[in-house]
CSV table of C-alpha atoms in Angstrom, one decimal:
chain,number,residue,atom,x,y,z
W,1159,MET,CA,-11.0,-45.9,-36.4
W,1160,ARG,CA,-14.6,-46.6,-37.4
W,1161,HIS,CA,-15.5,-43.0,-36.6
W,1162,ARG,CA,-12.7,-41.7,-38.9
W,1163,GLN,CA,-13.9,-44.1,-41.7
W,1164,LEU,CA,-17.5,-42.8,-41.3
W,1165,ASN,CA,-16.3,-39.2,-41.6
W,1166,TYR,CA,-14.3,-40.0,-44.7
W,1167,ALA,CA,-17.3,-41.7,-46.2
W,1168,ILE,CA,-19.5,-38.7,-45.6
W,1169,GLN,CA,-16.9,-36.3,-47.1
W,1170,THR,CA,-16.6,-38.6,-50.1
W,1171,LEU,CA,-20.4,-38.5,-50.6
W,1172,ALA,CA,-20.4,-34.8,-50.3
W,1173,VAL,CA,-17.7,-34.4,-52.9
W,1174,LEU,CA,-19.5,-36.7,-55.3
W,1175,PHE,CA,-22.8,-34.9,-54.8
W,1176,ALA,CA,-21.1,-31.6,-55.6
W,1177,VAL,CA,-19.6,-33.0,-58.7
W,1178,VAL,CA,-23.0,-34.4,-59.8
W,1179,MET,CA,-24.6,-31.1,-59.2
W,1180,ARG,CA,-22.0,-29.3,-61.3
W,1181,VAL,CA,-22.3,-31.8,-64.1
W,1182,SER,CA,-26.1,-31.5,-64.0
W,1183,GLN,CA,-25.9,-27.7,-64.2
W,1184,ALA,CA,-23.4,-27.9,-67.1
W,1185,ASP,CA,-25.8,-30.2,-69.0
W,1186,SER,CA,-28.8,-28.0,-68.3
W,1187,GLN,CA,-30.3,-25.9,-71.1
W,1188,THR,CA,-31.4,-23.2,-68.8
W,1189,GLY,CA,-29.3,-23.7,-65.6
W,1190,ASP,CA,-32.3,-25.1,-63.7
W,1191,ALA,CA,-33.3,-28.7,-64.1
W,1192,GLU,CA,-37.0,-28.0,-63.5
W,1193,HIS,CA,-37.2,-25.1,-66.0
W,1194,ASP,CA,-35.5,-27.5,-68.6
W,1195,LYS,CA,-38.8,-29.4,-68.5
W,1196,VAL,CA,-40.7,-26.6,-70.2
W,1197,ASN,CA,-41.2,-27.8,-73.8
W,1198,THR,CA,-44.7,-26.5,-74.7
W,1199,ALA,CA,-46.5,-23.1,-74.5
W,1200,CYS,CA,-48.9,-24.8,-72.0
W,1201,GLN,CA,-46.0,-25.9,-69.8
W,1202,GLU,CA,-44.6,-22.4,-70.1
W,1203,ALA,CA,-47.9,-21.0,-68.7
W,1204,ALA,CA,-47.7,-23.3,-65.7
W,1205,ALA,CA,-44.0,-22.4,-65.2
W,1206,ALA,CA,-44.7,-18.7,-65.4
W,1207,ALA,CA,-47.5,-19.0,-62.8
W,1208,GLY,CA,-45.3,-21.0,-60.5
W,1209,LEU,CA,-42.3,-18.6,-60.8
W,1210,SER,CA,-44.7,-15.7,-60.2
W,1211,GLU,CA,-45.9,-17.2,-56.9
W,1212,ARG,CA,-42.3,-18.1,-55.9
W,1213,TYR,CA,-41.0,-14.6,-56.4
W,1214,ASN,CA,-44.0,-13.3,-54.4
W,1215,GLN,CA,-43.0,-15.6,-51.6
W,1216,LEU,CA,-39.3,-14.6,-51.8
W,1217,ALA,CA,-40.3,-10.9,-51.7
W,1218,LYS,CA,-42.2,-11.5,-48.5
W,1219,ALA,CA,-39.6,-13.6,-46.9
W,1220,THR,CA,-37.6,-10.7,-45.4
W,1221,ALA,CA,-40.6,-8.5,-44.7
W,1222,ASP,CA,-40.5,-9.0,-40.9
W,1223,ASN,CA,-36.7,-8.6,-40.5
W,1224,ALA,CA,-36.8,-4.8,-39.7
W,1225,ARG,CA,-39.7,-5.1,-37.4
W,1226,THR,CA,-38.1,-7.9,-35.4
W,1227,LEU,CA,-34.9,-5.9,-35.1
W,1228,MET,CA,-36.7,-2.9,-33.9
W,1229,ILE,CA,-38.5,-4.9,-31.2
W,1230,THR,CA,-35.3,-6.4,-30.1
W,1231,SER,CA,-33.7,-2.9,-30.0
W,1232,ALA,CA,-36.6,-1.6,-27.9
W,1233,MET,CA,-36.4,-4.5,-25.4
W,1234,TRP,CA,-32.7,-3.9,-24.9
W,1235,ARG,CA,-33.3,-0.2,-24.5
W,1236,GLN,CA,-35.9,-1.0,-21.8
W,1237,LYS,CA,-33.5,-3.3,-20.0
W,1238,ALA,CA,-30.7,-0.6,-20.1
W,1239,ALA,CA,-33.1,1.9,-18.5
W,1240,GLU,CA,-33.9,-0.6,-15.7
W,1241,THR,CA,-30.4,-1.4,-14.6
W,1242,SER,CA,-28.6,0.7,-12.0
W,1243,ASP,CA,-25.1,-0.6,-13.1
W,1244,PRO,CA,-23.7,2.1,-15.5
W,1245,ALA,CA,-21.4,-0.4,-17.2
W,1246,LYS,CA,-24.2,-2.9,-17.9
W,1247,ALA,CA,-26.5,-0.1,-18.9
W,1248,SER,CA,-24.0,1.3,-21.4
W,1249,THR,CA,-23.6,-2.2,-22.9
W,1250,LEU,CA,-27.3,-2.7,-23.3
W,1251,THR,CA,-27.7,0.8,-24.8
W,1252,ALA,CA,-24.9,0.1,-27.2
W,1253,ILE,CA,-26.3,-3.2,-28.5
W,1254,SER,CA,-29.8,-1.6,-28.7
W,1255,GLU,CA,-28.4,1.1,-31.1
W,1256,VAL,CA,-26.7,-1.6,-33.2
W,1257,ALA,CA,-30.1,-3.4,-33.5
W,1258,SER,CA,-31.8,-0.2,-34.4
W,1259,SER,CA,-29.2,0.6,-37.1
W,1260,LEU,CA,-29.6,-2.8,-38.6
W,1261,ALA,CA,-33.4,-2.4,-38.6
W,1262,LEU,CA,-33.0,0.7,-40.8
W,1263,GLN,CA,-30.7,-1.2,-43.1
W,1264,ALA,CA,-33.1,-4.1,-43.2
W,1265,LEU,CA,-36.0,-1.8,-44.1
W,1266,ALA,CA,-34.1,-0.3,-47.0
W,1267,LYS,CA,-32.7,-3.6,-48.3
W,1268,HIS,CA,-36.0,-5.4,-48.0
W,1269,SER,CA,-37.8,-2.6,-49.9
W,1270,GLU,CA,-35.2,-2.7,-52.7
W,1271,ARG,CA,-35.4,-6.5,-52.9
W,1272,ALA,CA,-39.2,-6.8,-52.7
W,1273,ALA,CA,-39.8,-4.1,-55.3
W,1274,LYS,CA,-37.7,-6.0,-58.0
W,1275,MET,CA,-39.2,-9.4,-57.1
W,1276,SER,CA,-42.8,-8.1,-57.0
W,1277,ALA,CA,-42.3,-6.5,-60.4
W,1278,ALA,CA,-41.1,-9.9,-61.9
W,1279,SER,CA,-43.9,-11.7,-60.1
W,1280,LYS,CA,-46.4,-9.3,-61.7
W,1281,ARG,CA,-45.0,-9.7,-65.2
W,1282,LEU,CA,-44.9,-13.5,-64.9
W,1283,ALA,CA,-48.5,-13.6,-63.7
W,1284,GLU,CA,-49.5,-11.5,-66.7
W,1285,ARG,CA,-47.5,-13.9,-69.0
W,1286,ALA,CA,-49.2,-16.9,-67.4
W,1287,ALA,CA,-52.7,-15.3,-67.8
W,1288,PHE,CA,-52.0,-14.5,-71.4
W,1289,LEU,CA,-50.9,-18.0,-72.3
W,1290,ASP,CA,-53.8,-19.5,-70.4
W,1291,GLY,CA,-56.1,-17.2,-72.3
W,1292,VAL,CA,-54.6,-18.2,-75.7
W,1293,HIS,CA,-55.1,-21.9,-74.9
W,1294,TYR,CA,-58.7,-21.3,-73.7
W,1295,VAL,CA,-60.0,-19.5,-76.8
W,1296,ILE,CA,-58.2,-21.2,-79.7
W,1297,LYS,CA,-60.6,-24.0,-80.1
W,1298,PRO,CA,-64.3,-22.9,-79.7
W,1299,THR,CA,-67.4,-24.7,-80.9
W,1300,PHE,CA,-70.0,-23.0,-83.0
W,1301,ALA,CA,-73.7,-22.9,-83.1
W,1302,LYS,CA,-75.8,-23.7,-86.2
W,1303,GLN,CA,-76.1,-20.8,-88.7
W,1304,THR,CA,-79.6,-20.8,-90.3
W,1305,ASN,CA,-78.6,-18.3,-93.0
W,1306,PRO,CA,-75.0,-19.1,-93.9
W,1307,PHE,CA,-74.9,-18.0,-97.6
W,1308,LYS,CA,-74.5,-14.8,-99.4
W,1309,VAL,CA,-74.0,-14.6,-103.1
W,1310,ASN,CA,-72.5,-11.8,-105.1
W,1311,SER,CA,-72.4,-12.8,-108.8
W,1312,ALA,CA,-69.8,-15.5,-109.1
W,1313,LYS,CA,-68.7,-15.1,-105.4
W,1314,LEU,CA,-70.2,-17.2,-102.6
W,1315,GLU,CA,-69.7,-16.0,-99.0
W,1316,ILE,CA,-70.3,-18.5,-96.1
W,1317,ARG,CA,-70.6,-17.3,-92.5
W,1318,SER,CA,-70.7,-19.2,-89.3
W,1319,ALA,CA,-72.9,-18.6,-86.3
W,1320,GLY,CA,-71.3,-17.3,-83.1
W,1321,ALA,CA,-69.2,-19.5,-80.9
W,1322,LYS,CA,-71.2,-21.3,-78.3
W,1323,SER,CA,-68.5,-22.8,-76.0
W,1324,LEU,CA,-64.8,-22.7,-75.2
W,1325,ALA,CA,-62.5,-25.6,-74.3
W,1326,ASN,CA,-59.4,-25.4,-72.1
W,1327,THR,CA,-56.7,-26.9,-74.2
W,1328,CYS,CA,-54.1,-26.5,-71.4
W,1329,ASP,CA,-55.5,-28.8,-68.7
W,1330,LYS,CA,-53.7,-30.1,-65.7
W,1331,ALA,CA,-52.1,-33.0,-67.5
W,1332,ALA,CA,-50.8,-30.8,-70.3
W,1333,ARG,CA,-49.3,-28.4,-67.8
W,1334,GLN,CA,-47.2,-31.2,-66.2
W,1335,ALA,CA,-44.0,-32.9,-67.3
W,1336,SER,CA,-44.0,-36.7,-67.0
W,1337,GLY,CA,-47.1,-36.5,-64.8
W,1338,LYS,CA,-45.6,-34.1,-62.2
W,1339,ASN,CA,-45.9,-30.4,-61.7
W,1340,ILE,CA,-42.9,-28.2,-62.9
W,1341,GLN,CA,-41.4,-26.7,-59.7
W,1342,PRO,CA,-40.4,-23.0,-59.7
W,1343,SER,CA,-36.9,-23.7,-58.3
W,1344,ALA,CA,-35.4,-21.4,-60.9
W,1345,ALA,CA,-36.6,-18.3,-59.0
W,1346,GLY,CA,-33.7,-17.0,-56.9
W,1347,ALA,CA,-31.3,-19.7,-58.1
W,1348,ALA,CA,-27.9,-18.3,-59.0
W,1349,THR,CA,-27.5,-21.0,-61.7
W,1350,TRP,CA,-30.6,-20.0,-63.7
W,1351,LYS,CA,-29.5,-18.2,-66.9
W,1352,LYS,CA,-32.1,-18.8,-69.7
W,1353,LEU,CA,-35.8,-18.4,-69.9
W,1354,LYS,CA,-37.9,-20.7,-72.1
W,1355,TYR,CA,-40.3,-18.3,-74.0
W,1356,SER,CA,-42.8,-18.9,-76.8
W,1357,THR,CA,-42.7,-15.9,-79.2
W,1358,ASP,CA,-45.8,-14.8,-81.1
W,1359,ARG,CA,-44.3,-16.4,-84.2
W,1360,GLU,CA,-44.5,-19.7,-82.3
W,1361,LEU,CA,-47.8,-19.1,-80.6
W,1362,VAL,CA,-49.6,-18.6,-83.9
W,1363,LYS,CA,-48.8,-22.3,-84.6
W,1364,LEU,CA,-51.3,-23.2,-81.9
W,1365,VAL,CA,-54.3,-22.0,-83.9
W,1366,PRO,CA,-55.9,-25.1,-85.5
W,1367,THR,CA,-57.3,-25.3,-89.1
W,1368,GLN,CA,-61.1,-25.0,-89.6
W,1369,LYS,CA,-63.4,-27.1,-91.6
W,1370,VAL,CA,-66.9,-26.4,-93.1
W,1371,THR,CA,-68.8,-29.1,-95.0
W,1372,LEU,CA,-71.1,-27.9,-97.9
W,1373,THR,CA,-73.7,-30.3,-99.2
W,1374,PHE,CA,-74.6,-30.1,-102.9
W,1375,GLY,CA,-77.7,-31.4,-104.6
W,1376,SER,CA,-75.7,-33.7,-106.9
W,1377,SER,CA,-72.9,-36.1,-106.2
W,1378,ASP,CA,-70.8,-35.3,-109.2
W,1379,CYS,CA,-68.4,-32.8,-107.4
W,1380,SER,CA,-64.7,-33.4,-107.8
W,1381,THR,CA,-61.5,-31.8,-106.9
W,1382,SER,CA,-58.2,-31.4,-108.7
W,1383,GLY,CA,-54.7,-30.8,-107.4
W,1384,ASP,CA,-55.3,-32.9,-104.4
W,1385,ASP,CA,-52.7,-33.2,-101.6
W,1386,THR,CA,-51.9,-36.3,-99.6
W,1387,ASN,CA,-55.0,-35.7,-97.4
W,1388,GLY,CA,-57.4,-35.4,-100.4
W,1389,TYR,CA,-57.7,-31.7,-100.3
W,1390,GLY,CA,-57.6,-30.1,-103.8
W,1391,THR,CA,-57.0,-26.6,-105.2
W,1392,THR,CA,-60.3,-26.4,-107.2
W,1393,VAL,CA,-63.8,-27.9,-107.3
W,1394,ALA,CA,-65.6,-28.9,-110.5
W,1395,SER,CA,-68.9,-30.6,-111.7
W,1396,CYS,CA,-71.0,-29.2,-108.8
W,1397,ASP,CA,-73.9,-28.1,-111.0
W,1398,ASP,CA,-76.7,-28.4,-108.5
W,1399,GLY,CA,-77.3,-25.9,-105.7
W,1400,ILE,CA,-76.0,-26.2,-102.2
W,1401,SER,CA,-78.5,-27.6,-99.7
W,1402,SER,CA,-76.7,-27.1,-96.4
W,1403,THR,CA,-73.5,-26.3,-94.5
W,1404,SER,CA,-72.1,-27.7,-91.3
W,1405,GLU,CA,-70.9,-25.7,-88.3
W,1406,PRO,CA,-67.2,-24.9,-88.5
W,1407,THR,CA,-65.1,-27.5,-86.7
W,1408,LEU,CA,-61.5,-27.1,-85.6
W,1409,ASP,CA,-58.7,-29.7,-85.9
W,1410,THR,CA,-56.2,-30.5,-83.1
W,1411,ILE,CA,-54.2,-27.4,-82.0
W,1412,GLY,CA,-50.7,-27.1,-83.2
W,1413,THR,CA,-47.4,-27.0,-81.3
W,1414,ALA,CA,-45.6,-23.9,-80.1
W,1415,THR,CA,-42.0,-24.6,-79.1
W,1416,PRO,CA,-40.5,-22.2,-76.5
W,1417,ARG,CA,-37.1,-20.8,-77.3
W,1418,LEU,CA,-34.2,-20.3,-75.0
W,1419,GLU,CA,-33.8,-16.6,-74.2
W,1420,SER,CA,-30.8,-15.3,-72.2
W,1421,ILE,CA,-31.5,-13.5,-69.0
W,1422,TYR,CA,-27.9,-12.2,-68.6
W,1423,GLU,CA,-25.5,-10.7,-71.2
W,1424,ASP,CA,-23.5,-13.7,-72.6
W,1425,ASP,CA,-25.2,-15.8,-69.9
W,1426,THR,CA,-22.9,-14.2,-67.3
W,1427,PRO,CA,-24.6,-12.7,-64.3
W,1428,THR,CA,-21.7,-10.3,-63.6
W,1429,LYS,CA,-22.2,-8.6,-67.0
W,1430,GLY,CA,-25.7,-7.6,-66.1
W,1431,CYS,CA,-29.0,-8.0,-67.9
W,1432,THR,CA,-29.2,-8.9,-71.5
W,1433,HIS,CA,-31.8,-6.2,-72.1
W,1434,LYS,CA,-30.9,-2.9,-70.4
W,1435,GLU,CA,-32.7,-0.5,-72.7
W,1436,ILE,CA,-35.9,-1.5,-74.4
W,1437,ASP,CA,-37.6,0.2,-77.4
W,1438,ASP,CA,-41.4,0.1,-76.9
W,1439,ASP,CA,-41.9,-0.2,-80.6
W,1440,ASN,CA,-39.8,-3.3,-80.8
W,1441,SER,CA,-41.9,-6.4,-81.8
W,1442,ASP,CA,-40.3,-8.4,-78.9
W,1443,ALA,CA,-40.6,-5.6,-76.4
W,1444,GLU,CA,-42.9,-7.6,-74.1
W,1445,MET,CA,-40.4,-10.5,-74.0
W,1446,LYS,CA,-37.5,-8.2,-73.4
W,1447,ARG,CA,-39.3,-6.5,-70.5
W,1448,LEU,CA,-40.1,-9.8,-68.9
W,1449,LEU,CA,-36.4,-10.9,-69.3
W,1450,LYS,CA,-35.2,-7.6,-67.7
W,1451,SER,CA,-37.6,-7.9,-64.8
W,1452,ILE,CA,-36.5,-11.5,-64.1
W,1453,CYS,CA,-32.9,-10.5,-64.3
W,1454,GLU,CA,-33.4,-7.7,-61.8
W,1455,ALA,CA,-35.4,-10.1,-59.5
W,1456,GLN,CA,-32.5,-12.6,-59.7
W,1457,GLN,CA,-30.1,-9.8,-58.8
W,1458,ALA,CA,-32.4,-8.8,-55.9
W,1459,ALA,CA,-32.4,-12.4,-54.6
W,1460,ALA,CA,-28.7,-12.0,-53.9
W,1461,ILE,CA,-29.3,-9.0,-51.6
W,1462,THR,CA,-28.7,-9.8,-47.9
W,1463,VAL,CA,-31.3,-8.3,-45.6
W,1464,PRO,CA,-30.0,-7.9,-42.0
W,1465,SER,CA,-31.9,-9.9,-39.4
W,1466,VAL,CA,-31.8,-10.8,-35.7
W,1467,ALA,CA,-29.5,-13.7,-36.7
W,1468,ASP,CA,-26.8,-11.0,-37.3
W,1469,LEU,CA,-26.9,-10.0,-33.6
W,1470,THR,CA,-24.5,-12.7,-32.4
W,1471,LEU,CA,-22.5,-12.4,-29.2
W,1472,GLU,CA,-19.2,-12.2,-31.2
W,1473,ASN,CA,-20.5,-9.6,-33.7
W,1474,LEU,CA,-21.8,-7.4,-30.9
W,1475,ALA,CA,-18.7,-7.7,-28.7
W,1476,SER,CA,-16.4,-6.9,-31.7
W,1477,ASN,CA,-18.5,-4.0,-32.9
W,1478,SER,CA,-16.3,-0.8,-32.6
W,1479,ALA,CA,-19.4,1.3,-31.7
W,1480,VAL,CA,-20.3,-1.0,-28.9
W,1481,ILE,CA,-16.8,-1.0,-27.6
W,1482,LEU,CA,-16.6,2.8,-27.7
W,1483,THR,CA,-20.0,3.2,-25.9
W,1484,VAL,CA,-18.9,0.8,-23.1
W,1485,ARG,CA,-15.6,2.7,-22.8
W,1486,ASN,CA,-17.5,5.9,-22.3
W,1487,GLY,CA,-20.2,4.5,-20.0
W,1488,ALA,CA,-18.4,2.0,-17.8
W,1489,PRO,CA,-16.5,3.6,-15.0
W,1490,GLN,CA,-13.8,0.9,-14.9
W,1491,PHE,CA,-12.8,1.8,-18.5
W,1492,HIS,CA,-12.8,5.7,-18.2
W,1493,LYS,CA,-9.1,5.8,-17.8
W,1494,LEU,CA,-8.4,3.9,-21.1
W,1495,HIS,CA,-6.9,6.5,-23.4
W,1496,ASP,CA,-7.4,4.6,-26.7
W,1497,SER,CA,-10.3,2.1,-26.9
W,1498,SER,CA,-9.1,1.0,-30.3
W,1499,GLU,CA,-5.8,-0.3,-28.9
W,1500,THR,CA,-5.7,-4.1,-28.9
W,1501,ALA,CA,-5.2,-4.6,-25.2
W,1502,ALA,CA,-7.9,-2.1,-24.3
W,1503,THR,CA,-10.3,-3.6,-26.9
W,1504,ASP,CA,-9.7,-7.1,-25.5
W,1505,LYS,CA,-10.6,-6.0,-22.0
W,1506,ILE,CA,-13.8,-4.3,-23.1
W,1507,LYS,CA,-14.8,-7.2,-25.4
W,1508,ASN,CA,-14.3,-9.7,-22.5
W,1509,TYR,CA,-16.5,-7.5,-20.3
W,1510,ILE,CA,-19.2,-7.2,-23.0
W,1511,LYS,CA,-19.3,-11.0,-23.4
W,1512,GLU,CA,-19.5,-11.6,-19.7
W,1513,THR,CA,-22.3,-9.1,-19.4
W,1514,LEU,CA,-24.2,-10.7,-22.2
W,1515,GLY,CA,-24.1,-14.3,-21.1
W,1516,THR,CA,-20.5,-15.3,-21.8
W,1517,THR,CA,-21.4,-18.0,-24.5
W,1518,PRO,CA,-23.4,-17.5,-27.7
W,1519,GLU,CA,-26.0,-20.0,-26.5
W,1520,LYS,CA,-26.5,-18.2,-23.2
W,1521,PHE,CA,-26.7,-14.8,-25.0
W,1522,THR,CA,-29.4,-16.1,-27.4
W,1523,GLU,CA,-31.3,-17.7,-24.5
W,1524,LEU,CA,-31.3,-14.6,-22.2
W,1525,PHE,CA,-31.2,-11.6,-24.5
W,1526,VAL,CA,-33.1,-12.9,-27.6
W,1527,GLU,CA,-35.6,-15.6,-26.5
W,1528,LYS,CA,-36.4,-15.4,-22.8
W,1529,ILE,CA,-36.3,-11.6,-22.7
W,1530,LYS,CA,-39.5,-11.5,-24.7
W,1531,ASP,CA,-41.5,-13.0,-21.8
W,1532,GLU,CA,-40.0,-11.1,-19.0
W,1533,ASP,CA,-42.5,-9.2,-16.8
W,1534,VAL,CA,-42.1,-5.4,-16.8
W,1535,SER,CA,-43.8,-3.3,-14.2
W,1536,TYR,CA,-44.0,0.5,-14.4
W,1537,ARG,CA,-46.2,3.4,-13.3
W,1538,GLY,CA,-49.3,3.5,-15.5
W,1539,PRO,CA,-52.0,6.2,-15.9
W,1540,LYS,CA,-53.6,5.2,-12.5
W,1541,GLU,CA,-51.8,2.3,-11.1
W,1542,THR,CA,-48.8,0.0,-11.7
W,1543,THR,CA,-49.0,-1.7,-15.1
W,1544,LYS,CA,-47.5,-5.1,-15.7
W,1545,VAL,CA,-46.8,-6.3,-19.2
W,1546,LYS,CA,-44.5,-8.7,-21.1
W,1547,ARG,CA,-41.4,-7.0,-22.4
W,1548,GLN,CA,-42.0,-7.8,-26.1
W,1549,ALA,CA,-45.6,-6.6,-25.9
W,1550,LEU,CA,-44.3,-3.3,-24.3
W,1551,ALA,CA,-41.7,-2.9,-27.0
W,1552,GLU,CA,-44.5,-2.8,-29.6
W,1553,GLN,CA,-46.4,-0.1,-27.7
W,1554,GLN,CA,-46.0,3.7,-27.6
W,1555,GLU,CA,-46.3,3.5,-23.8
W,1556,ALA,CA,-42.8,2.0,-23.8
W,1557,GLY,CA,-41.5,5.5,-23.5
W,1558,ALA,CA,-43.5,6.0,-20.3
W,1559,ALA,CA,-41.9,2.8,-18.9
W,1560,ILE,CA,-38.4,3.9,-19.8
W,1561,ALA,CA,-39.0,7.4,-18.2
W,1562,TYR,CA,-40.2,5.6,-15.1
W,1563,PHE,CA,-37.1,3.5,-14.9
W,1564,GLN,CA,-34.8,6.5,-15.5
W,1565,ASP,CA,-36.6,8.5,-12.8
W,1566,LYS,CA,-36.1,5.7,-10.3
W,1567,ARG,CA,-32.4,5.7,-11.0
W,1568,ALA,CA,-32.0,9.5,-10.9
W,1569,VAL,CA,-30.9,11.2,-7.7
W,1570,LYS,CA,-33.8,13.4,-6.5
W,1571,PRO,CA,-33.0,17.0,-5.3
W,1572,GLN,CA,-34.4,16.5,-1.8
W,1573,ALA,CA,-32.6,13.2,-1.5
W,1574,LYS,CA,-29.5,14.9,-2.7
W,1575,LYS,CA,-29.9,17.6,0.0
W,1576,ARG,CA,-30.5,15.1,2.7
W,1577,ARG,CA,-27.4,13.1,1.6
W,1578,GLN,CA,-25.3,16.3,1.5
W,1579,ALA,CA,-26.6,17.3,5.0
W,1580,ALA,CA,-25.8,13.9,6.4
W,1581,GLN,CA,-22.4,14.0,4.9
W,1582,LEU,CA,-21.8,17.5,6.4
W,1583,THR,CA,-23.0,16.3,9.8
W,1584,ASN,CA,-20.8,13.3,9.7
W,1585,ALA,CA,-17.8,15.5,8.7
W,1586,ARG,CA,-18.6,17.8,11.7
W,1587,GLN,CA,-18.8,14.9,14.1
W,1588,ILE,CA,-15.6,13.5,12.9
W,1589,GLN,CA,-13.9,16.9,13.2
W,1590,MET,CA,-15.3,17.3,16.8
W,1591,LYS,CA,-13.9,14.0,17.8
W,1592,LEU,CA,-10.5,14.9,16.3
W,1593,ASN,CA,-10.5,18.2,18.2
W,1594,ALA,CA,-11.5,16.5,21.4
W,1595,GLN,CA,-8.7,14.0,21.0
W,1596,LYS,CA,-6.2,16.8,20.3
W,1597,THR,CA,-7.4,18.7,23.4
W,1598,LYS,CA,-7.1,15.6,25.6
W,1599,ILE,CA,-3.6,14.9,24.3
W,1600,ALA,CA,-2.5,18.5,24.9
W,1601,HIS,CA,-4.0,18.4,28.4
W,1602,THR,CA,-2.2,15.2,29.2
W,1603,LYS,CA,1.2,16.6,28.0
W,1604,MET,CA,0.7,19.7,30.2
W,1605,GLU,CA,0.0,17.6,33.3
W,1606,ASN,CA,3.1,15.5,32.7
W,1607,ALA,CA,5.2,18.6,32.3
W,1608,ASN,CA,3.9,20.1,35.6
W,1609,SER,CA,4.6,16.8,37.4
W,1610,LYS,CA,8.2,16.8,36.3
W,1611,ARG,CA,8.7,20.4,37.6
W,1612,GLU,CA,7.4,19.6,41.0
């Protein structure tokens, strides 16, 4: 009873968690709780860098699938060549071909997936670098200008010296949200539908105002039309000359607010990307290209790349190509007229499972894990070579090993002649014995007949 109550409690918690997650996603601005935290251009820079790295990781995640499948296929092919049992050999050959086929699929799927994700990673890295650059150069400090003035009649030109230092206005604290790094969980998440993006019209708000102080000989200067901060529209009563000017100083940078930009048309993934065709002359072309690449990367994240995990006992035993191969190679199934018939299929499936370990756990243990470390010996260039099976599967010399195994199994011409001669001798001896027995029986009958006449 307590066990049943515990299961019920776990199920209830699972349902509640699912409900909370759905509510959370519904309340989200972007479809991802972490991306919702992006509220400044500086945080956008941090988020773009994180998403770039995450897409790069996702692109590499399936890079080894095809290689592992090919190695597995090669190991099974070796084992098929070693065995003298034609039924078992056909089974191993069949599953080797399945693994090889999946490897080719994995290579194609991975290439497609990785290309889209790498493209998005590159664009996001460029976006992060651009925003970081903007934050780094918008508030420089200036050196002292020794000759700042230039007069042309009633016009006065004032120049600054060159900038002497830059300050990073997007430091670690500014990149965080509530003191914590913004996580790139949106990358690859099916729920993410909107990107937070600061347009140029927003970014220009970051540029701070500049101040230069002029010092006059008299103290009678006054302004008119002053605003609330004491800045006027005109200056009057400054009759004496200007004695000096200060270096330009910049106020606090402004605030750029990222806007919500839809990744998908109508925020619906099944409708495809919001931006399918992009005009290079469009003022928002860069933003649209970024959104398009993210959309394609998200679509690529849904691509399933075959792996060794797909080579389960049930999948292999149920594979029609494996069943047909075993029917053709196993002597006990040669008389089956239709291998697709249910009864015939079941017989072959049961045999395949028995050959490959009977249970999923045993199959994985024997034909996926332990097989890697099996010792394989074959005729090398000068002497017998001994190597681990997986290591051999990765070498070109694997072909030499397979040829060696096949040669051992093949019936040699001389051996065949000797066997045929022995069979012929045996047949002659048997025939001679039969003839002798017949002669003896005939002789006995003749003697019996003569005895009766006498």
